[in-house]
Coordinates of N, CA and C in Angstrom, one line a residue:
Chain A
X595 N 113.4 -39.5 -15.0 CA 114.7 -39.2 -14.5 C 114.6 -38.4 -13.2
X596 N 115.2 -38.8 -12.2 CA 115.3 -37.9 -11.2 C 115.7 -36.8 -11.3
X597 N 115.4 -36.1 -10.8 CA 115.5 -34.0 -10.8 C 116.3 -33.9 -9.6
X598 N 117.3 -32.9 -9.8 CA 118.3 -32.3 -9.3 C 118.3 -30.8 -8.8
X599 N 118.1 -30.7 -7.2 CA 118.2 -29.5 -7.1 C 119.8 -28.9 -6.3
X600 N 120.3 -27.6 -6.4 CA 121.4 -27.5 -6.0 C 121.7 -25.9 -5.5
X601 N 122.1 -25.5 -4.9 CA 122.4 -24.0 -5.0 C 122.9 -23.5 -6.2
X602 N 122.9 -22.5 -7.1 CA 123.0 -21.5 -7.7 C 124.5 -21.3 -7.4
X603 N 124.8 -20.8 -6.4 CA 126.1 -20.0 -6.3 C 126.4 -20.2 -4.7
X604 N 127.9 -20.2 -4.5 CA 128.8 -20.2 -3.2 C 129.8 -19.6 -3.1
X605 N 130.0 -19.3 -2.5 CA 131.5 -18.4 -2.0 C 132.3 -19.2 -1.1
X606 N 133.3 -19.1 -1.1 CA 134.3 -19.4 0.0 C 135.6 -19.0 0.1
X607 N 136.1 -19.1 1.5 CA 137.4 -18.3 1.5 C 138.4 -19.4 1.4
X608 N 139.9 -19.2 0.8 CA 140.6 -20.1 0.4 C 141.3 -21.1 1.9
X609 N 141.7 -22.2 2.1 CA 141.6 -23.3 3.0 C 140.5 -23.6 3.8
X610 N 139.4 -23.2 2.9 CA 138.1 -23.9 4.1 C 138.0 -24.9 3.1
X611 N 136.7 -25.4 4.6 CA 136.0 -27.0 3.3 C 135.2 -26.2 2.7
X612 N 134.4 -26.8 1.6 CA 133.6 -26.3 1.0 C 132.6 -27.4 0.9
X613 N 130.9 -27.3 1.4 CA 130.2 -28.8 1.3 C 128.9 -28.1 0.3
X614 N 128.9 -28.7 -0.8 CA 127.6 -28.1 -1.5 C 126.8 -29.5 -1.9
X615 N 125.3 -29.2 -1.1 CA 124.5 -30.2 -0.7 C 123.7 -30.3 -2.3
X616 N 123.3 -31.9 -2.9 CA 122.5 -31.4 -4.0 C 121.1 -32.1 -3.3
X617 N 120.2 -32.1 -3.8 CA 118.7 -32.8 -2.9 C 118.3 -33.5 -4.3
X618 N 117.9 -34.6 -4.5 CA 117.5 -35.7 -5.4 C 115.9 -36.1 -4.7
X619 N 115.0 -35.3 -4.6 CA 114.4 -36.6 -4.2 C 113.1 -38.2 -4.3
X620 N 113.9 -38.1 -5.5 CA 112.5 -39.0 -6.5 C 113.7 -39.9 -6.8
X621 N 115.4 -39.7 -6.6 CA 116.3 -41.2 -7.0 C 115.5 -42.3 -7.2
X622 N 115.9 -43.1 -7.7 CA 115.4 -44.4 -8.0 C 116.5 -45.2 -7.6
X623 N 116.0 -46.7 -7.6 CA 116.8 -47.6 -6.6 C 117.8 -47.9 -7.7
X624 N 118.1 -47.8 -9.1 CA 119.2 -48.0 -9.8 C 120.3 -46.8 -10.1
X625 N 119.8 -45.4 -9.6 CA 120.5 -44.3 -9.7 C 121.5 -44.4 -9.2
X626 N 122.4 -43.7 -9.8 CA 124.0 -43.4 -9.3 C 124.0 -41.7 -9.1
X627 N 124.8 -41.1 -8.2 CA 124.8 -39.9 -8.1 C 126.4 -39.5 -8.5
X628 N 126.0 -38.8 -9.4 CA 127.9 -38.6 -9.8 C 128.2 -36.9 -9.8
X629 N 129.1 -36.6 -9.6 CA 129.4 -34.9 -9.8 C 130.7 -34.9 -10.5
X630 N 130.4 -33.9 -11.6 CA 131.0 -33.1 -12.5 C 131.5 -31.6 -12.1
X631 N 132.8 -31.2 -12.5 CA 133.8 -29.6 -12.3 C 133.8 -29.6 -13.7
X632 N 133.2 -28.1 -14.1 CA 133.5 -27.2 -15.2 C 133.9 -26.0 -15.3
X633 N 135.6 -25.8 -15.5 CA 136.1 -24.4 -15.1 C 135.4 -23.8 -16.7
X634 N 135.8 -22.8 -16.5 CA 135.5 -21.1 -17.6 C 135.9 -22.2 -18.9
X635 N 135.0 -22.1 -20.5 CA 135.8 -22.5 -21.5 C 136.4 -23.8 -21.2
X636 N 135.6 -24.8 -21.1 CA 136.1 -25.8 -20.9 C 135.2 -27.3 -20.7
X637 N 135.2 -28.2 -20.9 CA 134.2 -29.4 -21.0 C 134.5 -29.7 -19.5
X638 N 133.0 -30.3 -18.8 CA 133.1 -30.7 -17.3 C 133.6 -31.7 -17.3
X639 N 134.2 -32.0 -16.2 CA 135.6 -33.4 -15.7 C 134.8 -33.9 -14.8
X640 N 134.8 -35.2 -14.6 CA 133.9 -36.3 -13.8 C 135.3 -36.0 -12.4
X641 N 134.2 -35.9 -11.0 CA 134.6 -35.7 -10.1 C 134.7 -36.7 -9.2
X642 N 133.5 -37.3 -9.1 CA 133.1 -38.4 -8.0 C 132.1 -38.7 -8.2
X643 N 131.4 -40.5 -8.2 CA 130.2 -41.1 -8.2 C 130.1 -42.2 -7.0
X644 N 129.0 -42.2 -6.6 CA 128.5 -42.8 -5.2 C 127.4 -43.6 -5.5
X645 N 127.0 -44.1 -4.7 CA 125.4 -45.0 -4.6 C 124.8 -44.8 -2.8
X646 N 125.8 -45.2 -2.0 CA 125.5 -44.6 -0.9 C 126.2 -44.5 -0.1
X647 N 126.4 -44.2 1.2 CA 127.6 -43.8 2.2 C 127.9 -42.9 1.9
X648 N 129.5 -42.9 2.0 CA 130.9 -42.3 1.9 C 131.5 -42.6 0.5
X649 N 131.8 -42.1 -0.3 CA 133.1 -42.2 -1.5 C 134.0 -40.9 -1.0
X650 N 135.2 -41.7 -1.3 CA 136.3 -40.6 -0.9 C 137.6 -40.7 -2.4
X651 N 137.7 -39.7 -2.7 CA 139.0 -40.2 -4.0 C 139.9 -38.7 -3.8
X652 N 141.0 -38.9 -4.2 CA 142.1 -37.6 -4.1 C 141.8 -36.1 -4.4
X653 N 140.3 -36.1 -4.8 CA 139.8 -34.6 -5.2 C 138.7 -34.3 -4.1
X654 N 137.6 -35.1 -4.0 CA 136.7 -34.9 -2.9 C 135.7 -36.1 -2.1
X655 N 135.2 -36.0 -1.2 CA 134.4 -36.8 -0.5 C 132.7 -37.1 -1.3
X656 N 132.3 -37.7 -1.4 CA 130.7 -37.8 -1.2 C 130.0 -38.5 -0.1
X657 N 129.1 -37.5 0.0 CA 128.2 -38.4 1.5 C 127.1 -38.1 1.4
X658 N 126.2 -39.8 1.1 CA 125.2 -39.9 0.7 C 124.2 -40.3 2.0
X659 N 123.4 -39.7 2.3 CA 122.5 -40.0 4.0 C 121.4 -41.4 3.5
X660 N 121.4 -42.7 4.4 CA 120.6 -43.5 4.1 C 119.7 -43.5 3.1
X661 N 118.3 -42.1 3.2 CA 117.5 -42.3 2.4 C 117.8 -41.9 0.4
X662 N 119.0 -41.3 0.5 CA 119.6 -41.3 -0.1 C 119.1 -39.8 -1.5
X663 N 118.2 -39.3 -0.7 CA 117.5 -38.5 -1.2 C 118.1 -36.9 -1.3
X664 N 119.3 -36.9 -0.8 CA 120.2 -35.7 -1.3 C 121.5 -35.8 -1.0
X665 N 122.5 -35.1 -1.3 CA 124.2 -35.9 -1.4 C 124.5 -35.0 -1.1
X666 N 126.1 -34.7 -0.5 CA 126.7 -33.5 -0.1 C 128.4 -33.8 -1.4
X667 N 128.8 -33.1 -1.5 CA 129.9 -32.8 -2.4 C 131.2 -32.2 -1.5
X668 N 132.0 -32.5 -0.7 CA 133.1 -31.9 0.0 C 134.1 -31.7 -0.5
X669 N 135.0 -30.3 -0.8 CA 136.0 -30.3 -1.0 C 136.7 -29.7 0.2
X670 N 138.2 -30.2 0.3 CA 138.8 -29.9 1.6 C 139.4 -28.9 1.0
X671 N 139.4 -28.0 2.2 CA 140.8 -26.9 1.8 C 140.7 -26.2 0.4
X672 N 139.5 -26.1 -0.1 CA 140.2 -24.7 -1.3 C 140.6 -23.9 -1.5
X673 N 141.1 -23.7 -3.0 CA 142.0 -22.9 -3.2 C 141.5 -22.4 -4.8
X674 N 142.0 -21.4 -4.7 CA 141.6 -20.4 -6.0 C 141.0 -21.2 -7.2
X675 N 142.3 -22.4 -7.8 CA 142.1 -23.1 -8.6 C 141.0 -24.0 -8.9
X676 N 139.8 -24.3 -7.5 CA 138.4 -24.8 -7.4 C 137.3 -23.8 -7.7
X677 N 137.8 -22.8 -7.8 CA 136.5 -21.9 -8.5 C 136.2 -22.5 -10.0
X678 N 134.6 -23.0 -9.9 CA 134.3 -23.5 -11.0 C 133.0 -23.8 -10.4
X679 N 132.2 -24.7 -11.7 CA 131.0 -25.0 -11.5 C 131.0 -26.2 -11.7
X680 N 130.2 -26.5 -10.5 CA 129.9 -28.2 -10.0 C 128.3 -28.5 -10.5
X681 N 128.3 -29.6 -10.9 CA 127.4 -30.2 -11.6 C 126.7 -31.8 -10.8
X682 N 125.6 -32.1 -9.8 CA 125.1 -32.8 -9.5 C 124.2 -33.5 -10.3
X683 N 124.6 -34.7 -10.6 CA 123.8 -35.5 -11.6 C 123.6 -36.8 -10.9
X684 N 121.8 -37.5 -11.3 CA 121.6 -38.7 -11.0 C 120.6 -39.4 -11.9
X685 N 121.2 -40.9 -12.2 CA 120.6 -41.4 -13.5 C 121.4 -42.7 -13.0
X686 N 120.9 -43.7 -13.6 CA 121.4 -45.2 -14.2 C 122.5 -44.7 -15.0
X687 N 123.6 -44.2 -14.6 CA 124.7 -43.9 -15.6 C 125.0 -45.7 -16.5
X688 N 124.9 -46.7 -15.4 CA 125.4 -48.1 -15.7 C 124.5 -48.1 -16.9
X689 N 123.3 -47.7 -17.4 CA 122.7 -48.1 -18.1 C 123.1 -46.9 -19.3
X690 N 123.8 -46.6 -19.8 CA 123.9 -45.3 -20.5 C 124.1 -43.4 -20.1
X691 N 125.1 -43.1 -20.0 CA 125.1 -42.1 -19.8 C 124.2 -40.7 -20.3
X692 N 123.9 -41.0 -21.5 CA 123.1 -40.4 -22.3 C 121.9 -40.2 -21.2
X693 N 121.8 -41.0 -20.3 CA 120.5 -40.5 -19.1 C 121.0 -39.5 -18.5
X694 N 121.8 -39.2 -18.2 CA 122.2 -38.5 -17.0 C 122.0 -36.8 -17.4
X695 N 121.1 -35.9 -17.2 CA 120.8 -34.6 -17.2 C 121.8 -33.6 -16.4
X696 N 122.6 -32.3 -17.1 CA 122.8 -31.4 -16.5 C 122.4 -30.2 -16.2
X697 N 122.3 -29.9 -14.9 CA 121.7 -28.9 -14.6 C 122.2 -27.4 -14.5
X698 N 122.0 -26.7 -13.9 CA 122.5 -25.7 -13.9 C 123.6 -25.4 -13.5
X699 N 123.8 -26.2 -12.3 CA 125.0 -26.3 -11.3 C 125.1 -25.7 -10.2
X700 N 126.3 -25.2 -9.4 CA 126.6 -24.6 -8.6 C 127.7 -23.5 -8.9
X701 N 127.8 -22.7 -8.8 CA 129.0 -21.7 -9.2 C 129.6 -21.5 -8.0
X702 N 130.7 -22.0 -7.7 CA 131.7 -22.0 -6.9 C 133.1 -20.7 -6.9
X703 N 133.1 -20.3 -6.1 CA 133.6 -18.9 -6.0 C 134.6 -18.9 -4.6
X704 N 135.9 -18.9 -5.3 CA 136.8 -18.9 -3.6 C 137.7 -17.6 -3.8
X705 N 137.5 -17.1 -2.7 CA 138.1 -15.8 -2.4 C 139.0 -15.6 -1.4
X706 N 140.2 -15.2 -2.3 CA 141.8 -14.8 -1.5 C 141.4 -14.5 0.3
Chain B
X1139 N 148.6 -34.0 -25.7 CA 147.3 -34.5 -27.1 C 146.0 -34.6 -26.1
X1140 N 145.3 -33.6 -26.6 CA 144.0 -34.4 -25.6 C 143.2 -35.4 -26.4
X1141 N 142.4 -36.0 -25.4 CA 142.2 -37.7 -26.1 C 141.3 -37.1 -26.9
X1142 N 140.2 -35.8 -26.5 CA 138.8 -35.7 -27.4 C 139.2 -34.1 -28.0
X1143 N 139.4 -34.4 -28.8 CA 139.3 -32.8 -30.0 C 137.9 -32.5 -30.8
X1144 N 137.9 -31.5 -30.5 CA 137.3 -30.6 -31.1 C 137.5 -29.7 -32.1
X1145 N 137.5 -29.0 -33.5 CA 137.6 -28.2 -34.3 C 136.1 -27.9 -35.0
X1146 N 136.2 -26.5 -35.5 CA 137.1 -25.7 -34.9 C 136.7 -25.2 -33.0
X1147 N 137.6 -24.3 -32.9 CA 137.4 -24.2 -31.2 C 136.4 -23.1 -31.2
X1148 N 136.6 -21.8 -32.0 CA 136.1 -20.6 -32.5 C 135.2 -20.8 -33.8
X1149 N 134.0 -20.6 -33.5 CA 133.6 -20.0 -35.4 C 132.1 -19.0 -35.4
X1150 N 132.1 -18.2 -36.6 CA 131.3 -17.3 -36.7 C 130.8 -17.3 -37.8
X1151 N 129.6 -17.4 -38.3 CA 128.6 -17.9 -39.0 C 127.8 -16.9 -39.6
X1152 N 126.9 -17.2 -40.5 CA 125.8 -16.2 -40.8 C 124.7 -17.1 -40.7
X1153 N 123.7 -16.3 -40.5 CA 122.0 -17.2 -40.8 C 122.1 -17.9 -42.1
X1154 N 121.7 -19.2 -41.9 CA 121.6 -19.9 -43.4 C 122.3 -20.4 -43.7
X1155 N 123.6 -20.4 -43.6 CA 124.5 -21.4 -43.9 C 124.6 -22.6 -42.9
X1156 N 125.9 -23.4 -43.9 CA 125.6 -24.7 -43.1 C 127.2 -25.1 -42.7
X1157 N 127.0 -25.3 -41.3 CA 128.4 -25.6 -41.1 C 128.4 -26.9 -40.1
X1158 N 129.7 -27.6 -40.0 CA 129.7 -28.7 -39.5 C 131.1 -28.6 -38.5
X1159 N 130.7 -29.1 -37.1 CA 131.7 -28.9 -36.1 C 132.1 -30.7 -36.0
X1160 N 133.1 -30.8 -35.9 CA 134.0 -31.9 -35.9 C 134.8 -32.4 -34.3
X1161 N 134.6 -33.6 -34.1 CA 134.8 -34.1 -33.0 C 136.1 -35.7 -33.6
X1162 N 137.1 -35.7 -32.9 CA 137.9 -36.7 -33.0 C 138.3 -37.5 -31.0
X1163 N 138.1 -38.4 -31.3 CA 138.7 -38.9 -30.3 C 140.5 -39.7 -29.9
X1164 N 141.0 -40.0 -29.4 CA 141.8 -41.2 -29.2 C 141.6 -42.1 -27.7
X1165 N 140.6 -41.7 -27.1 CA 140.2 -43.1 -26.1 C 139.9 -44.1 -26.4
X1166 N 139.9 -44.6 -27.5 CA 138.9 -45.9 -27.8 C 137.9 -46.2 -27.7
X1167 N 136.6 -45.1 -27.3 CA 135.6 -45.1 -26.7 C 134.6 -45.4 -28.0
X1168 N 133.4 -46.4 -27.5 CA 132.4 -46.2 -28.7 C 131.6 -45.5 -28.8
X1169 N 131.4 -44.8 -27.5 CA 130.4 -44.1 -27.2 C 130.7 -42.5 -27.6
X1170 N 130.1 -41.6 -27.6 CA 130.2 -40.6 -28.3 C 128.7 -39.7 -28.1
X1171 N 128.8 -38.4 -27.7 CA 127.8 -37.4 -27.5 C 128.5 -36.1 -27.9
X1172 N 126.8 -35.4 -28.4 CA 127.3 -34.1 -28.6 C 126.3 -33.1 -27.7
X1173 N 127.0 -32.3 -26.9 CA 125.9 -31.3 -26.2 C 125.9 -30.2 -26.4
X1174 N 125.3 -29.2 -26.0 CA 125.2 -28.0 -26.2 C 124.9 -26.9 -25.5
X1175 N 125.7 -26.3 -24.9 CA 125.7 -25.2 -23.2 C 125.6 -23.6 -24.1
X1176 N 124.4 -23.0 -23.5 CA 124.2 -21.7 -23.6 C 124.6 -21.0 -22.0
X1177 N 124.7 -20.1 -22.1 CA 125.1 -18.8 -21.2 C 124.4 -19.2 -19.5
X1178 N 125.0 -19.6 -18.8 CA 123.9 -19.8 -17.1 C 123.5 -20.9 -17.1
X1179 N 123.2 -21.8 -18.3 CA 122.3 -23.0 -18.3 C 123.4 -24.0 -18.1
X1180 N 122.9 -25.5 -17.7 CA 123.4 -26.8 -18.0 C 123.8 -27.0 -19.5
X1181 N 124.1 -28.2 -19.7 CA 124.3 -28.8 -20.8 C 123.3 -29.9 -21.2
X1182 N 123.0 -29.6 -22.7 CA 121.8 -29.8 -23.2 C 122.1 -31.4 -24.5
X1183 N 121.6 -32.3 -24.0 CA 122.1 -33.6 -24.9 C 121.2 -33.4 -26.6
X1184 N 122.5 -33.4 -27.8 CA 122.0 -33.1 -28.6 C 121.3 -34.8 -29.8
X1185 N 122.6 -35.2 -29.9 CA 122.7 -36.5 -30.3 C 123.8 -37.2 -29.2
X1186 N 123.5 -39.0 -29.3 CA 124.8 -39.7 -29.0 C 124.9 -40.9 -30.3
X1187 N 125.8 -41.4 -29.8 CA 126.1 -42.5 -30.7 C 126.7 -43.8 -29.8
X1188 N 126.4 -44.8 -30.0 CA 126.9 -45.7 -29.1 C 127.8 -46.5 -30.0
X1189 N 128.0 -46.7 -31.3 CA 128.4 -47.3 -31.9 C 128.3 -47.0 -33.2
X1190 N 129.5 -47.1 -34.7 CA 129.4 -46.2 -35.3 C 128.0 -46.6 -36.4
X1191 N 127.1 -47.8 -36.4 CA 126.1 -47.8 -36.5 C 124.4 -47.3 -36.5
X1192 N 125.2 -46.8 -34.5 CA 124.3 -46.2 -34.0 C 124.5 -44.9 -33.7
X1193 N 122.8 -44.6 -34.1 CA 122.6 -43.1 -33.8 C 121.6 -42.6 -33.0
X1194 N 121.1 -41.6 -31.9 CA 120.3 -41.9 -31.2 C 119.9 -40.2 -31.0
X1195 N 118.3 -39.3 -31.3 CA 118.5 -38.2 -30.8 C 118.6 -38.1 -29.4
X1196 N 118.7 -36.9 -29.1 CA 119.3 -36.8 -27.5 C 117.6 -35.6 -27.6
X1197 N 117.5 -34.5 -26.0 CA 117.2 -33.4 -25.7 C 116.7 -32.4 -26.9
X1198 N 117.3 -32.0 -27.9 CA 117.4 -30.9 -28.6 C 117.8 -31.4 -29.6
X1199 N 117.3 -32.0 -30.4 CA 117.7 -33.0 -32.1 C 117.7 -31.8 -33.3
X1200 N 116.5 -31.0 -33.0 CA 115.8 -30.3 -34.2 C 116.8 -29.3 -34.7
X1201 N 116.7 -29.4 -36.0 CA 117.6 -28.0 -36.3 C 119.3 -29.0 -36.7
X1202 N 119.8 -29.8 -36.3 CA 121.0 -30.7 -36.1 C 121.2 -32.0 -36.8
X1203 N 122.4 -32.6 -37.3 CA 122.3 -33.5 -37.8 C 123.7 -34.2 -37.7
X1204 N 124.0 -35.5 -37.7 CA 125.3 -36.0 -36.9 C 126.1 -37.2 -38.2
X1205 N 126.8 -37.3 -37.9 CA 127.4 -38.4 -38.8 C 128.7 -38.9 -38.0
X1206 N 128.4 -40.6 -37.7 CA 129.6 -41.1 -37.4 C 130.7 -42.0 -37.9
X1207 N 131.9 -41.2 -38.8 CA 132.5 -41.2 -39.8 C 132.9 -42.6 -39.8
X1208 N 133.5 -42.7 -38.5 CA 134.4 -43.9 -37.6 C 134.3 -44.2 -36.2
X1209 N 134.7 -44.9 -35.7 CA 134.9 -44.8 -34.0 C 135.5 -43.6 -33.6
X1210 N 136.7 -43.4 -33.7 CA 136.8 -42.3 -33.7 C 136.5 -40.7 -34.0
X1211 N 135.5 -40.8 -34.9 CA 134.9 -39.4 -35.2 C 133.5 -39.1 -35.5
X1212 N 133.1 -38.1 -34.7 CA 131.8 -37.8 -34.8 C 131.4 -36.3 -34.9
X1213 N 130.4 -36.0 -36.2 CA 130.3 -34.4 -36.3 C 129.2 -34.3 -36.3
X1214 N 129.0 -33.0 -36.0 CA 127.4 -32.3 -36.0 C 127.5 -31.1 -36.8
X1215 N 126.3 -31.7 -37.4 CA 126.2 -30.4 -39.0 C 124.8 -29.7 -38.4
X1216 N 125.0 -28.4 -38.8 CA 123.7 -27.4 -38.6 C 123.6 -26.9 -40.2
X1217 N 122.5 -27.4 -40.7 CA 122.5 -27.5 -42.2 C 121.7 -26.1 -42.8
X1218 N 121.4 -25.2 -42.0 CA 121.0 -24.1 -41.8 C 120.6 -23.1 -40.6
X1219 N 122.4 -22.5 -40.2 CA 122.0 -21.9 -38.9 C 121.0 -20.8 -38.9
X1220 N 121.1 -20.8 -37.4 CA 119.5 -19.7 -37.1 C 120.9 -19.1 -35.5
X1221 N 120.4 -18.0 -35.1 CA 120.8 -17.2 -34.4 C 120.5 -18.1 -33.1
X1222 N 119.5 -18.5 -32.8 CA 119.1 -18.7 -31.1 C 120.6 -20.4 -31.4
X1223 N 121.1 -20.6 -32.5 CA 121.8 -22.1 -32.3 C 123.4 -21.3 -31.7
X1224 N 123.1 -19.8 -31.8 CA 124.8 -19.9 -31.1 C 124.8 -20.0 -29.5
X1225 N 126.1 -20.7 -29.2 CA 126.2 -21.5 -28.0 C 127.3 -22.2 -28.1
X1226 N 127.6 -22.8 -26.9 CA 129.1 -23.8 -26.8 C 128.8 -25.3 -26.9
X1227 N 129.5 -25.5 -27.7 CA 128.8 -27.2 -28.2 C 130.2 -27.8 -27.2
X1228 N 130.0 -29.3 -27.4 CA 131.0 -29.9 -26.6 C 131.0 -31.5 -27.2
X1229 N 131.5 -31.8 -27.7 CA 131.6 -33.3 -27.6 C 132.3 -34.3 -26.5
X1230 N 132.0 -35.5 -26.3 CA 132.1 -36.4 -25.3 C 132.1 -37.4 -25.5
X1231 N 132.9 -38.1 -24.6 CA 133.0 -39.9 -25.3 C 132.8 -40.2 -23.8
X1232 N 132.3 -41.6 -23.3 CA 132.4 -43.1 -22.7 C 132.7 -44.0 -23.2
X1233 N 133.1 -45.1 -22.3 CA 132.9 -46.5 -22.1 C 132.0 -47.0 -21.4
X1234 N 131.1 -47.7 -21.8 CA 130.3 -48.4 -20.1 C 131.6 -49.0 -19.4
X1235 N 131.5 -49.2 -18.2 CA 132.3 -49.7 -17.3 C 131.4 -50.9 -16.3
X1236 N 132.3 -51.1 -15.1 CA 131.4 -52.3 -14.6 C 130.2 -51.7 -13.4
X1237 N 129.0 -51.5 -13.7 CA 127.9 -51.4 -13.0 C 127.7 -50.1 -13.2
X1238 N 128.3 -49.0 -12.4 CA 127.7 -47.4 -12.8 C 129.0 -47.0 -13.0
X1239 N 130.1 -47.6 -13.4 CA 131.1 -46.8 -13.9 C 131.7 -46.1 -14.8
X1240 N 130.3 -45.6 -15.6 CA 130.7 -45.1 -17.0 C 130.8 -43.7 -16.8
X1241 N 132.1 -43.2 -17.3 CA 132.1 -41.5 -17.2 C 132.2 -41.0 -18.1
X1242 N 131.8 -39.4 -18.5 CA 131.8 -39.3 -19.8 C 133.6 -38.0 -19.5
X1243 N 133.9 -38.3 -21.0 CA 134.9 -37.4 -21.2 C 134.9 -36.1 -21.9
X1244 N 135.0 -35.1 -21.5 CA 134.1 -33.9 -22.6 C 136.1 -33.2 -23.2
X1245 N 135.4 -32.7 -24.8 CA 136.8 -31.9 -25.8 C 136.6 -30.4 -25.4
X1246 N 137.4 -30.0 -25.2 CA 137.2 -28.5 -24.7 C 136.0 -27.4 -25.6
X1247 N 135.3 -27.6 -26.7 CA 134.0 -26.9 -26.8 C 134.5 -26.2 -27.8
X1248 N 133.4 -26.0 -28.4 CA 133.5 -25.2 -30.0 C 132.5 -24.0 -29.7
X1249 N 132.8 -22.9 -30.0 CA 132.2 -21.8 -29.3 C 131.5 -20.8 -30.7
X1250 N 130.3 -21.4 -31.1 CA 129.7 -21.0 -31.9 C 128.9 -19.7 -32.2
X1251 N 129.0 -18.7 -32.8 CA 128.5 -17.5 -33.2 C 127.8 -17.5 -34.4
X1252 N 126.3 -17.5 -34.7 CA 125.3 -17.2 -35.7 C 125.1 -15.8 -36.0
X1253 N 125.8 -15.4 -36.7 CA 124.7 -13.8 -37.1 C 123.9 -13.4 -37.9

């Protein structure tokens, strides 16, 4: 299974973007890269899944660079309510989720 | 109503006993997992179940034991807790979808205490 690296921790001030890069670099050609939000007390919520390019959906962007060997995660404009921890995950989800490993995450931190 | 419940939400234990955390769904999903998040770390795959036939260990089996009553419900028994098992469990359901569109759904977490 491909290994996931990610920052630890971010800050940000409320209406910036926020881009937290994960680096994958052993993906495999059937891997999907998908990211997960887990506020305080609470099960993580599927955010966005890509394979390559661009995915865009009403919460955030993903942008996957050709080699496909690390993804960026964008949210526009946050706000308080995005303080949480993001979760970069890559696996053959198609083939069972049960593959897909979580890691430590990102601790996202937006400040007034 | 949330689709994936969990009970209880809270519970507090002693070494040695045996207790069983309970998972209900209403997605219709067959799929079904249980994980288990300690303090800073990720989430750690305990068992899944793809079908109420099937049972499958995950990451961290030992110590754990599952039963899938129905489609709808899936529990994990700790048939004698130990201190290092307290931690926040979570149950989860999927569907496979078409090609990598399977997502998992997580119940808000049973927040377990061994003493």
């Amino acid at each position: 299974l491909a290994k996931t690296t990610q920052p630890v921790s971010m800050d940000s001030y409320e209406g910036q973007e926020v881009n937290i890069t994960c680096s994958h670099n052993n993906i495999a050609t059937n891997d999907y890269i998908t990211w997960y939000q887990q506020f305080p007390s609470q099960g993580p919520r599927f955010i966005i899944q890509g394979y390559k390019t661009k995915v865009t959906n009403e919460v955030a962007s993903l942008f996957i660079p050709a080699d496909r060997k690390s993804s960026t995660l964008s949210l526009p404009r946050v706000s308080l309510s995005d303080t949480a921890v993001y979760y970069c995950l890559v696996g053959d989800s198609g083939a069972g989720s049960y593959q897909l490993t979580f890691g430590k995450g990102t601790k996202l931190s937006v400040i007034p | 109503d949330a689709d994936v419940t969990q009970t209880p939400r809270n519970r507090i234990t002693k070494t040695g006993k045996r207790i069983m955390l309970e998972c209900s769904q209403t997605k219709g999903h067959d799929r079904m997992y249980w994980y288990r998040q300690d303090p800073g770390l990720g989430l750690r795959l305990i068992y899944y179940s793809f079908d109420v036939k099937d049972i499958n260990k995950g990451e961290i089996s030992d110590g754990y034991s599952v039963s899938r009553q129905a489609q709808a419900k899936f529990s994990l028994s700790l048939e004698s807790a130990i201190p290092n098992q307290t931690a926040l469990y979570f149950c989860a359901t999927s569907e496979p979808g078409q090609g990598a569109d399977e997502k998992l759904f997580f119940g808000s977490g049973t927040q377990l205490s061994v003493l």
